[in-house]
Short mmCIF file of C-alpha atoms in Angstrom, two decimals:
data_model
loop_
_atom_site.label_atom_id
_atom_site.label_comp_id
_atom_site.label_asym_id
_atom_site.label_seq_id
_atom_site.Cartn_x
_atom_site.Cartn_y
_atom_site.Cartn_z
CA MET A 118 120.19 144.98 150.16
CA ASP A 119 121.64 144.44 146.75
CA ARG A 120 118.49 145.97 145.15
CA ILE A 121 118.83 149.28 146.85
CA LEU A 122 121.85 151.15 145.50
CA TYR A 123 120.80 154.28 147.01
CA THR A 124 121.86 153.88 150.62
CA HIS A 125 119.74 156.59 152.10
CA TYR A 126 116.73 154.31 151.67
CA ASN A 127 118.19 151.55 153.67
CA ASP A 128 116.67 153.02 156.91
CA LYS A 129 113.20 153.14 155.45
CA VAL A 130 112.86 149.37 154.81
CA MET A 131 109.98 148.12 156.63
CA ALA A 132 107.28 145.26 156.58
CA ALA A 133 103.97 145.99 154.50
CA ASP A 134 101.76 146.09 157.62
CA LYS A 135 103.98 148.98 159.03
CA ALA A 136 104.00 150.94 155.67
CA VAL A 137 100.26 150.86 155.27
CA LEU A 138 99.99 152.85 158.44
CA LEU A 139 101.61 155.75 156.77
CA ILE A 140 98.41 155.80 154.27
CA GLU A 141 95.81 158.07 155.75
CA ASN A 142 92.00 157.77 155.58
CA ASN A 143 90.66 159.41 152.38
CA ASP A 144 94.01 159.39 150.81
CA VAL A 145 94.11 159.18 146.99
CA VAL A 146 96.58 156.28 146.16
CA GLY A 147 98.16 155.85 142.92
CA ALA A 148 99.57 152.36 142.49
CA SER A 149 101.48 150.49 139.87
CA GLY A 150 99.74 147.71 138.17
CA PHE A 151 98.42 147.17 134.60
CA THR A 152 96.45 144.02 133.79
CA LYS A 153 97.95 142.09 136.70
CA ALA A 154 101.45 143.09 135.79
CA GLY A 155 103.80 145.04 138.12
CA ASP A 156 101.19 145.61 140.60
CA SER A 157 101.39 146.08 144.46
CA LYS A 158 101.47 142.68 145.88
CA SER A 159 102.23 143.40 149.50
CA VAL A 160 101.20 147.03 150.43
CA LEU A 161 97.82 147.08 148.92
CA PRO A 162 96.80 143.59 150.32
CA ALA A 163 98.09 144.77 153.59
CA PHE A 164 95.86 147.78 153.45
CA ALA A 165 92.80 145.70 152.84
CA LYS A 166 93.62 143.72 155.97
CA ARG A 167 93.93 146.98 157.80
CA ALA A 168 90.47 148.12 156.58
CA ALA A 169 88.98 144.96 157.86
CA THR A 170 89.38 146.05 161.49
CA GLU A 171 89.60 149.87 160.95
CA ASP A 172 87.30 152.48 159.39
CA VAL A 173 89.73 153.48 156.69
CA ALA A 174 89.20 153.87 152.92
CA ILE A 175 91.03 155.35 149.96
CA THR A 176 90.50 156.38 146.33
CA LEU A 177 92.58 154.00 144.29
CA ILE A 178 93.89 154.84 140.82
CA THR A 179 96.13 152.25 138.92
CA GLY A 180 97.18 151.62 135.46
CA ALA A 181 94.53 149.03 134.91
CA SER A 182 93.46 145.81 136.85
CA LEU A 183 95.32 144.25 139.60
CA GLY A 184 96.37 140.69 140.06
CA TYR A 185 95.33 137.97 142.56
CA THR A 186 92.59 138.93 145.02
CA THR A 187 93.84 142.48 145.78
CA ASP A 188 90.90 144.36 144.11
CA ALA A 189 88.36 141.87 145.62
CA ASP A 190 89.91 142.13 149.10
CA LEU A 191 89.79 145.93 149.01
CA ALA A 192 86.27 145.94 147.85
CA GLU A 193 84.95 143.39 150.31
CA ASN A 194 86.70 145.12 153.27
CA ASN A 195 85.16 148.44 152.28
CA ALA A 196 88.54 149.94 151.70
CA LEU A 197 87.71 151.75 148.52
CA LEU A 198 85.75 154.99 148.26
CA ARG A 199 86.45 155.34 144.45
CA ARG A 200 88.18 153.11 141.99
CA MET A 201 89.55 154.11 138.53
CA PRO A 202 90.41 153.63 135.56
CA PHE A 203 89.74 150.07 134.94
CA MET A 204 88.46 146.88 136.53
CA ALA A 205 88.05 143.17 135.66
CA ASP A 206 87.62 141.46 138.99
CA PRO A 207 84.40 139.63 139.66
CA ALA A 208 84.06 140.69 143.47
CA LEU A 209 85.00 144.26 142.54
CA ARG A 210 82.53 144.12 139.76
CA LYS A 211 79.70 143.11 142.25
CA SER A 212 80.51 145.93 144.64
CA ILE A 213 80.36 148.38 141.70
CA ASN A 214 77.13 147.08 140.47
CA ASP A 215 75.64 147.11 143.92
CA TYR A 216 76.88 150.69 144.25
CA ARG A 217 78.90 149.99 147.35
CA LEU A 218 81.75 151.95 145.84
CA LYS A 219 82.11 154.44 142.98
CA TYR A 220 83.78 153.37 139.81
CA ILE A 221 84.82 155.77 137.18
CA ASP A 222 85.56 154.15 133.92
CA GLN A 223 88.12 155.98 131.73
CA HIS A 224 90.03 155.75 128.53
CA LEU A 225 93.41 154.66 129.68
CA SER A 226 95.19 157.40 128.03
CA GLU A 227 93.00 159.87 129.96
CA THR A 228 93.95 159.35 133.64
CA VAL A 229 97.10 161.25 133.57
CA GLU A 230 95.54 163.91 131.49
CA GLN A 231 92.78 164.44 134.16
CA LEU A 232 95.41 164.55 136.89
CA ILE A 233 97.43 167.03 135.13
CA CYS A 234 94.42 169.37 134.68
CA GLY A 235 93.20 168.93 138.05
CA HIS A 236 89.91 167.32 136.87
CA ILE A 237 90.29 164.62 139.51
CA ALA A 238 91.98 164.87 143.00
CA PRO A 239 95.64 164.75 142.92
CA VAL A 240 97.57 161.62 144.05
CA ASP A 241 98.65 161.73 147.83
CA VAL A 242 100.58 158.42 147.98
CA ALA A 243 102.24 156.42 145.14
CA ILE A 244 102.87 152.78 145.52
CA ILE A 245 105.25 151.59 142.80
CA GLU A 246 106.77 148.13 142.32
CA ALA A 247 110.44 148.15 141.49
CA SER A 248 112.99 145.51 140.43
CA LEU A 249 115.90 147.76 141.41
CA ILE A 250 116.47 151.29 143.04
CA ASP A 251 119.49 152.84 141.29
CA GLU A 252 122.35 154.99 142.78
CA ASN A 253 120.26 158.14 142.67
CA GLY A 254 117.20 156.68 144.26
CA ASN A 255 115.27 156.24 141.07
CA ILE A 256 113.03 153.26 140.31
CA ILE A 257 113.65 150.48 137.68
CA PRO A 258 110.11 149.16 137.03
CA THR A 259 109.18 145.55 136.60
CA THR A 260 106.69 144.09 134.15
CA SER A 261 104.58 147.30 133.67
CA ILE A 262 104.69 151.06 133.87
CA GLY A 263 101.10 152.10 133.42
CA ASN A 264 100.64 155.35 135.24
CA SER A 265 103.43 154.81 137.69
CA ALA A 266 105.91 157.60 136.32
CA PHE A 267 103.29 160.20 136.66
CA PHE A 268 102.08 158.98 140.15
CA ALA A 269 105.65 159.29 141.41
CA ALA A 270 105.94 162.76 139.92
CA GLN A 271 102.82 164.07 141.50
CA ALA A 272 102.49 162.11 144.89
CA LYS A 273 103.41 163.86 148.07
CA LYS A 274 104.67 160.41 149.52
CA ILE A 275 106.05 157.33 147.69
CA ILE A 276 106.14 153.71 148.94
CA ILE A 277 108.45 151.50 146.82
CA GLU A 278 107.81 147.67 146.73
CA ILE A 279 111.01 146.00 145.53
CA ASN A 280 110.11 142.62 143.88
CA THR A 281 113.10 140.27 144.16
CA LYS A 282 111.45 137.75 141.80
CA ILE A 283 111.99 140.06 138.78
CA PRO A 284 115.35 139.58 137.15
CA LEU A 285 117.74 142.52 137.16
CA SER A 286 118.08 142.15 133.36
CA PHE A 287 114.69 143.98 133.08
CA LYS A 288 116.79 147.02 133.44
CA GLY A 289 116.82 148.72 129.99
CA ILE A 290 113.48 147.88 128.54
CA HIS A 291 111.51 150.73 130.14
CA ASP A 292 110.98 154.26 128.46
CA CYS A 293 109.67 156.62 131.17
CA SER A 294 108.38 160.10 130.62
CA VAL A 295 106.12 162.55 132.27
CA PRO A 296 104.28 165.20 130.20
CA ASN A 297 104.36 168.85 130.81
CA SER A 298 101.34 170.71 131.99
CA TYR A 299 99.23 172.63 129.47
CA PRO A 300 99.80 174.88 127.55
CA ASP A 301 103.50 173.80 127.37
CA ARG A 302 102.97 170.33 125.82
CA GLU A 303 105.68 168.86 123.97
CA VAL A 304 105.32 166.72 120.70
CA ILE A 305 105.38 163.01 121.46
CA ASN A 306 108.30 162.23 119.09
CA ILE A 307 107.58 158.80 118.30
CA GLN A 308 107.65 157.78 114.59
CA ASN A 309 108.44 154.16 114.86
CA PRO A 310 107.49 151.52 117.61
CA THR A 311 111.25 151.24 118.28
CA ASP A 312 111.65 154.96 119.09
CA ARG A 313 112.59 156.14 122.64
CA ILE A 314 111.75 159.43 124.21
CA GLY A 315 112.33 159.05 127.91
CA LYS A 316 114.53 157.48 130.49
CA PRO A 317 115.08 153.89 131.40
CA PHE A 318 113.80 154.43 135.04
CA ILE A 319 111.06 156.35 136.92
CA GLU A 320 112.71 159.49 138.23
CA ILE A 321 112.11 159.99 142.03
CA ASP A 322 112.52 162.75 144.38
CA PRO A 323 114.13 160.82 147.30
CA GLU A 324 112.71 163.08 149.94
CA LYS A 325 109.24 161.76 149.07
CA VAL A 326 110.10 158.19 149.85
CA ILE A 327 108.45 157.24 153.14
CA ALA A 328 108.88 153.29 152.93
CA VAL A 329 110.55 150.56 151.00
CA VAL A 330 108.88 147.09 151.27
CA TYR A 331 110.50 143.80 149.99
CA THR A 332 108.22 141.24 148.21
CA ASP A 333 108.99 137.92 146.28
CA ILE A 334 105.73 137.26 144.52
CA THR A 335 105.55 136.89 140.78
CA ASP A 336 102.67 138.46 138.74
CA GLN A 337 99.49 136.57 138.69
CA PRO A 338 99.53 134.44 135.53
CA ALA A 339 97.08 135.24 132.76
CA VAL A 340 94.57 132.69 131.97
CA ILE A 341 94.98 132.05 128.19
CA ALA A 342 92.44 129.91 126.50
CA GLU A 343 93.70 127.91 123.56
CA PRO A 344 92.28 128.88 120.08
CA ASP A 345 88.83 127.26 119.60
CA VAL A 346 86.60 126.88 116.53
CA LYS A 347 85.19 130.17 116.85
CA THR A 348 88.31 132.25 117.59
CA THR A 349 90.15 130.41 114.77
CA ALA A 350 87.31 131.29 112.32
CA ILE A 351 87.56 134.99 113.32
CA SER A 352 91.32 134.84 112.82
CA LYS A 353 90.88 133.29 109.41
CA HIS A 354 88.43 135.88 108.26
CA LEU A 355 90.78 138.57 109.49
CA LEU A 356 93.88 137.16 107.77
CA TYR A 357 91.88 136.67 104.53
CA PHE A 358 90.80 140.40 104.76
CA PHE A 359 94.50 141.47 105.18
CA GLU A 360 95.62 139.27 102.32
CA ASN A 361 93.15 141.23 100.15
CA GLU A 362 94.35 144.52 101.39
CA VAL A 363 97.79 143.63 100.41
CA LYS A 364 96.60 142.43 96.90
CA LYS A 365 94.92 145.82 96.50
CA GLY A 366 98.17 147.58 97.20
CA LYS A 367 96.83 149.21 100.51
CA LEU A 368 99.10 147.37 102.85
CA THR A 369 102.20 145.19 102.50
CA TYR A 370 102.93 141.87 104.20
CA SER A 371 104.49 143.80 107.20
CA LEU A 372 101.16 145.51 107.62
CA LEU A 373 101.24 148.54 110.01
CA PRO A 374 101.84 148.35 113.74
CA LEU A 375 99.42 146.12 115.44
CA GLN A 376 97.37 146.77 118.67
CA ALA A 377 95.27 144.18 120.38
CA GLY A 378 93.05 144.14 123.34
CA ILE A 379 93.53 141.75 126.22
CA GLY A 380 91.51 138.57 126.18
CA LYS A 381 91.18 135.10 124.62
CA VAL A 382 89.61 136.39 121.41
CA ALA A 383 92.10 139.00 120.64
CA ASN A 384 95.00 136.76 121.71
CA SER A 385 93.87 133.85 119.56
CA VAL A 386 93.33 136.17 116.61
CA LEU A 387 96.96 137.26 116.95
CA MET A 388 98.00 133.75 117.16
CA GLY A 389 96.64 133.26 113.58
CA PHE A 390 99.55 135.31 112.36
CA LYS A 391 102.02 132.51 113.33
CA ASN A 392 101.27 130.37 110.11
CA SER A 393 100.71 133.27 107.79
CA ASN A 394 102.52 135.20 105.05
CA PHE A 395 102.87 138.24 107.22
CA LYS A 396 106.40 138.84 108.29
CA ASN A 397 108.47 141.73 109.85
CA LEU A 398 105.37 142.73 111.90
CA THR A 399 105.63 145.20 114.66
CA MET A 400 103.28 146.04 117.53
CA TYR A 401 102.40 149.31 119.32
CA SER A 402 100.06 148.25 121.98
CA GLU A 403 99.10 148.31 125.54
CA VAL A 404 99.46 144.70 126.87
CA LEU A 405 101.87 142.35 125.44
CA GLN A 406 100.32 138.86 125.72
CA ASP A 407 101.21 135.24 125.06
CA SER A 408 100.73 135.95 121.28
CA THR A 409 103.27 138.64 121.32
CA PHE A 410 106.03 136.25 122.23
CA GLU A 411 104.78 133.41 120.14
CA LEU A 412 105.12 135.72 117.19
CA ILE A 413 108.57 136.80 118.14
CA ASP A 414 109.46 133.17 118.56
CA SER A 415 108.05 132.27 115.09
CA GLY A 416 109.87 135.08 113.27
CA ASN A 417 106.77 136.92 112.34
CA LEU A 418 107.11 139.80 114.77
CA ASP A 419 110.22 141.89 114.91
CA PHE A 420 109.36 144.38 117.63
CA ALA A 421 106.70 145.08 120.32
CA SER A 422 106.03 148.34 122.27
CA GLY A 423 103.58 148.17 125.17
CA SER A 424 102.79 149.29 128.71
CA SER A 425 102.84 145.94 130.34
CA ILE A 426 103.71 142.24 129.89
CA THR A 427 100.83 139.95 130.95
CA VAL A 428 101.31 136.21 130.01
CA SER A 429 100.36 132.76 131.17
CA GLU A 430 102.69 130.95 133.61
CA SER A 431 104.33 128.86 130.85
CA CYS A 432 104.97 131.83 128.78
CA TYR A 433 106.31 133.62 131.73
CA ASP A 434 108.72 131.02 132.64
CA ARG A 435 109.99 131.04 129.00
CA LEU A 436 110.32 134.71 128.99
CA ILE A 437 112.34 135.04 132.31
CA THR A 438 114.54 132.09 131.40
CA ASN A 439 115.33 133.54 128.03
CA PHE A 440 114.97 137.21 128.57
CA ASP A 441 118.16 138.22 126.87
CA ASP A 442 116.60 136.79 123.62
CA TYR A 443 113.65 139.19 123.86
CA LYS A 444 115.18 142.16 125.49
CA ASP A 445 116.19 144.12 122.27
CA LYS A 446 112.70 143.42 120.82
CA LEU A 447 110.64 145.06 123.70
CA ILE A 448 109.88 148.56 125.13
CA LEU A 449 107.51 149.33 127.98
CA ARG A 450 106.06 152.87 128.14
CA PRO A 451 103.72 154.79 130.32
CA GLN A 452 100.15 154.27 129.13
CA ASN A 453 99.63 157.82 128.32
CA ILE A 454 102.30 157.32 125.65
CA SER A 455 101.41 153.68 124.63
CA ASN A 456 97.76 154.94 124.23
CA ALA A 457 98.41 158.46 123.11
CA PRO A 458 95.92 159.55 120.25
CA GLU A 459 98.61 161.58 118.66
CA VAL A 460 100.94 158.53 118.29
CA VAL A 461 98.25 156.04 117.37
CA ARG A 462 97.14 158.38 114.44
CA ARG A 463 100.85 159.08 113.32
CA LEU A 464 101.85 155.43 113.34
CA GLY A 465 98.81 154.19 111.53
CA ILE A 466 97.86 151.60 114.20
CA ILE A 467 95.85 148.57 113.22
CA GLY A 468 93.66 148.33 116.22
CA ILE A 469 92.03 144.88 117.21
CA ASN A 470 89.73 145.07 120.11
CA THR A 471 86.97 142.89 121.56
CA ALA A 472 83.13 143.71 121.74
CA ILE A 473 80.63 142.32 124.21
CA GLU A 474 77.89 143.10 121.50
CA PHE A 475 77.48 145.21 118.41
CA ASP A 476 74.51 146.34 116.54
CA ILE A 477 73.28 146.38 113.03
CA TYR A 478 74.74 149.86 112.30
CA GLY A 479 78.25 149.06 113.80
CA ASN A 480 77.77 150.58 117.33
CA VAL A 481 79.95 148.68 119.82
CA ASN A 482 79.27 147.85 123.54
CA SER A 483 82.64 146.75 125.25
CA THR A 484 81.65 147.17 128.98
CA HIS A 485 78.18 146.55 130.09
CA ILE A 486 75.67 143.57 130.29
CA SER A 487 72.08 144.44 129.22
CA GLY A 488 72.88 148.22 129.59
CA SER A 489 73.15 148.41 133.38
CA LYS A 490 75.57 145.93 134.81
CA MET A 491 79.41 146.72 134.53
CA MET A 492 81.34 143.86 133.27
CA ASN A 493 84.72 145.38 132.73
CA GLY A 494 86.29 148.80 131.98
CA ILE A 495 86.68 150.18 128.47
CA GLY A 496 90.33 149.99 128.82
CA GLY A 497 92.31 151.54 125.96
CA SER A 498 90.14 150.28 123.20
CA GLY A 499 88.71 153.69 122.56
CA ASP A 500 92.10 155.36 122.55
CA PHE A 501 92.90 153.14 119.59
CA ALA A 502 89.39 152.79 117.82
CA ARG A 503 88.90 156.64 117.34
CA ASN A 504 92.50 157.05 115.88
CA ALA A 505 93.48 153.87 114.22
CA TYR A 506 94.32 153.39 110.55
CA LEU A 507 91.96 150.39 110.87
CA SER A 508 89.55 150.10 113.87
CA ILE A 509 88.53 146.43 114.06
CA PHE A 510 86.30 144.85 116.55
CA VAL A 511 86.05 141.01 117.19
CA CYS A 512 83.65 138.83 119.01
CA GLN A 513 81.82 135.44 118.59
CA SER A 514 78.46 135.77 116.76
CA ALA A 515 76.50 133.83 119.56
CA SER A 516 77.41 132.26 122.92
CA LYS A 517 75.71 130.23 125.78
CA GLU A 518 74.76 127.32 123.33
CA ASN A 519 73.81 130.11 120.84
CA ASN A 520 71.23 131.46 123.34
CA ILE A 521 72.77 134.86 123.24
CA SER A 522 73.35 136.78 120.05
CA HIS A 523 76.23 139.24 120.09
CA VAL A 524 74.90 141.17 117.07
CA VAL A 525 71.66 142.85 118.17
CA PRO A 526 69.18 145.55 116.75
CA MET A 527 70.58 148.18 119.18
CA VAL A 528 73.33 147.98 121.70
CA THR A 529 72.16 148.65 125.28
CA HIS A 530 75.33 150.59 125.95
CA HIS A 531 77.51 152.67 123.58
CA ASP A 532 81.29 152.74 124.19
CA HIS A 533 82.24 153.08 120.42
CA THR A 534 79.89 154.76 117.94
CA GLU A 535 79.63 153.56 114.43
CA HIS A 536 81.85 156.41 113.45
CA ASP A 537 84.86 154.80 115.11
CA VAL A 538 84.40 151.38 113.71
CA ASP A 539 85.69 150.07 110.41
CA ILE A 540 85.69 146.37 110.60
CA LEU A 541 83.56 143.91 112.46
CA VAL A 542 84.31 140.29 112.56
CA THR A 543 82.66 137.25 114.08
CA ASP A 544 83.02 133.59 113.57
CA GLN A 545 80.46 133.85 110.75
CA GLY A 546 82.46 136.42 108.73
CA LEU A 547 83.71 139.95 108.23
CA ALA A 548 81.84 143.20 107.65
CA ASP A 549 83.94 146.00 106.02
CA LEU A 550 81.94 149.23 106.91
CA ARG A 551 84.32 151.69 105.40
CA GLY A 552 82.60 154.25 103.28
CA LEU A 553 79.13 152.86 103.84
CA ALA A 554 75.97 154.72 104.98
CA PRO A 555 74.18 153.33 107.94
CA ARG A 556 71.63 151.19 105.90
CA GLU A 557 74.50 149.94 103.97
CA ARG A 558 76.41 148.99 107.02
CA ALA A 559 73.25 147.08 108.31
CA GLU A 560 72.98 144.92 105.24
CA VAL A 561 76.66 143.97 105.34
CA ILE A 562 76.62 143.17 109.09
CA ILE A 563 73.42 141.10 108.83
CA GLU A 564 74.74 139.17 105.91
CA ASN A 565 78.22 138.53 107.20
CA CYS A 566 78.32 138.56 111.12
CA VAL A 567 75.04 137.29 112.35
CA HIS A 568 74.62 133.79 113.65
CA PRO A 569 72.14 131.78 111.50
CA ASP A 570 69.81 131.29 114.42
CA PHE A 571 69.26 135.00 114.56
CA LYS A 572 69.68 136.19 110.97
CA GLU A 573 66.21 135.87 109.84
CA GLU A 574 64.69 137.94 112.81
CA ILE A 575 67.24 140.60 112.61
CA ARG A 576 66.78 140.97 108.92
CA ASP A 577 63.10 141.09 109.30
CA TYR A 578 63.57 143.81 112.09
CA PHE A 579 65.76 146.00 109.85
CA GLN A 580 63.46 145.77 106.83
CA ARG A 581 60.34 146.64 108.85
CA ALA A 582 62.35 149.60 110.42
CA CYS A 583 63.10 150.87 107.04
CA ASN A 584 59.70 150.62 105.95
CA GLN A 585 57.88 151.78 109.14
CA THR A 586 60.03 154.52 110.53
CA GLY A 587 62.49 155.31 107.67
CA GLY A 588 65.15 157.85 108.36
CA GLN A 589 68.94 157.93 108.18
CA THR A 590 69.27 155.13 110.77
CA PRO A 591 65.89 153.31 111.02
CA HIS A 592 64.83 151.68 114.40
CA ILE A 593 61.55 150.60 115.71
CA LEU A 594 62.14 151.88 119.37
CA GLU A 595 59.44 149.55 120.83
CA GLU A 596 61.51 146.46 119.47
CA ALA A 597 65.01 147.75 119.56
CA PHE A 598 65.76 145.88 122.80
CA LYS A 599 63.63 142.91 122.15
CA PHE A 600 66.57 140.57 122.19
CA HIS A 601 67.65 141.78 125.66
CA ASN A 602 64.13 141.80 127.15
CA ARG A 603 63.68 138.08 125.97
CA LEU A 604 66.90 137.19 127.53
CA LYS A 605 65.75 138.70 130.87
CA GLN A 606 62.37 136.93 130.59
CA THR A 607 63.29 133.52 129.34
CA GLY A 608 67.16 133.26 129.75
CA SER A 609 67.54 133.11 125.95
CA MET A 610 67.48 135.54 123.05
CA GLN A 611 66.16 132.87 120.85
CA LYS A 612 62.45 133.16 119.76
CA ILE A 613 60.21 130.51 121.39
CA LYS A 614 59.47 128.07 118.78
CA THR A 615 55.70 127.23 118.63
CA LEU A 616 54.59 123.69 117.68
CA VAL A 617 52.42 123.50 114.56
#
C-alpha cells in the first residue's frame, strides 16, 4: 500500500472486475489516456469483458487514443454508444465507418470547453491512472494528463488505477489546472514553455472516490519507423527552409517553440534536427515522442512541454532508467493548456503536422480516405495550425508504389482550409504559401510538391480550370475528384497508359 498515502482509500481497493460493476449503463465515462500513454489498462478492459455478456454501454471520452486493444475490445463488444475526441485503432475505425457507434471528432483543445459549457453531457465516472496517491488523496499522474484533471473535477464518481510500473520519480513533472467557467475565465499565463501555472497533482475530492485498482502494465510502446528516403527528404527540405529564414533575419538558430504531430513522418522530420545547426530548441507540443528525447540527448533541445509521453520500447526503457536526467527538462500539462489557442499564438509556435492529402490550393485533409471513411481523428493539428507562427503540413508526395498521389486537384474532406496553411512539404520539395493568392499557391504547389508521375496531369487540370471556369479559385467540378474516382475504379490514381 506504499503508493496510497491517503489511508481512507485503503478500504476502497478492489479488483478491476469489481470496480466496473460501479459503472452504470449509459454513463458518460471520462478516462485518462493520450496516444497510448497513461490510459486505463485494467478497468476499461474489464468493462469490455462485462459488455461481452451484459447489455451495457457507455459514452467514452478520453484525452486521445488508448493503448493495446482497449478501444477495439470496447467497440467489438458493443460497449460504446459514443466515442470522442480522437481515435486511431483499426477495429474502432471499422465500427465507426460501419456506423455501429457514434464518433465525435474534436479539436483536442475543445473537449474540456464543451464539457464546461454543457454542449456535451457531463462526466459521470472518471477513470484516472496514477503513479501515487498523496497524503490528501490527490493523484500524481503517470505518462499523460490529457483531460484527466477536468474529468476528476466534474465527475460524480472517480475510479483510480494505480500503476506500479511507473517510477515514483515522475512526481513533479506535471502541471495540472482546471479552467473556470465562463464568463470568469482567467488568462493562461504561459509566456515560455518552461512556465508553470498549476499544481504537480490532480486535485481530488476524496468523497468521490469509489474504487482504487492496482495495475502493473506499462504503456503500449509506440511503433516508430526509422527515417526512410522520403521522410529524410522532407526533413532536408524543411531544414533548408529554416536555414533561409535565419539568413533573412526572421528566425534565430533556436527558432521558436516547436510542435509536431504524432506519427513516423513528423517524428522523422524532427530527427533531422539532430545533425543540424539548430541549438537551444524548445518544444510546446502535445505528444513527446522518441525524437524529443533524441534531441535532448544530442543537446539540440533544451526543454519540452507536452501532454503525454508516447515512445518506443527502447526509448521508454532509456527514459525510465535515466529519468533524473530528463526530469528538469519536461512538463506535462492538461491538453486544454498544451493546445490552447491563446498560448499557441502568444508563444509563436512552429506547428508541424501530417496530412493525408492536400490540394493545389493548400487545403488539407488529415482524417478521411476518399471523403467518407474515417482514418483517424483530427487530434490537435487544428489547434496549432490556426494559431501558429508557422503552420506546416508534411506528407509524402505519392505512396503505394506511386499509385496514390497525396497532392490532388481537390481534397475530398477539409480539415484545414488554405487560410490556415503556410508551408507544405513533400519529399519532392517545399511550397511557401505565405502572401500568395490561390492561383499563385497552385503554381508553387504543383511545381514543388507533386510527384513527377502526376505533375503533368495536375498542371493540365489547373491550366484548363483557369481557362474554362476562371474565378478566384478555378476548378472544373466534373473533374475535381477524378484522381479519387480513378482510384476507386482501377486501384490506382495513375492514368492508364495506352499503347501506341
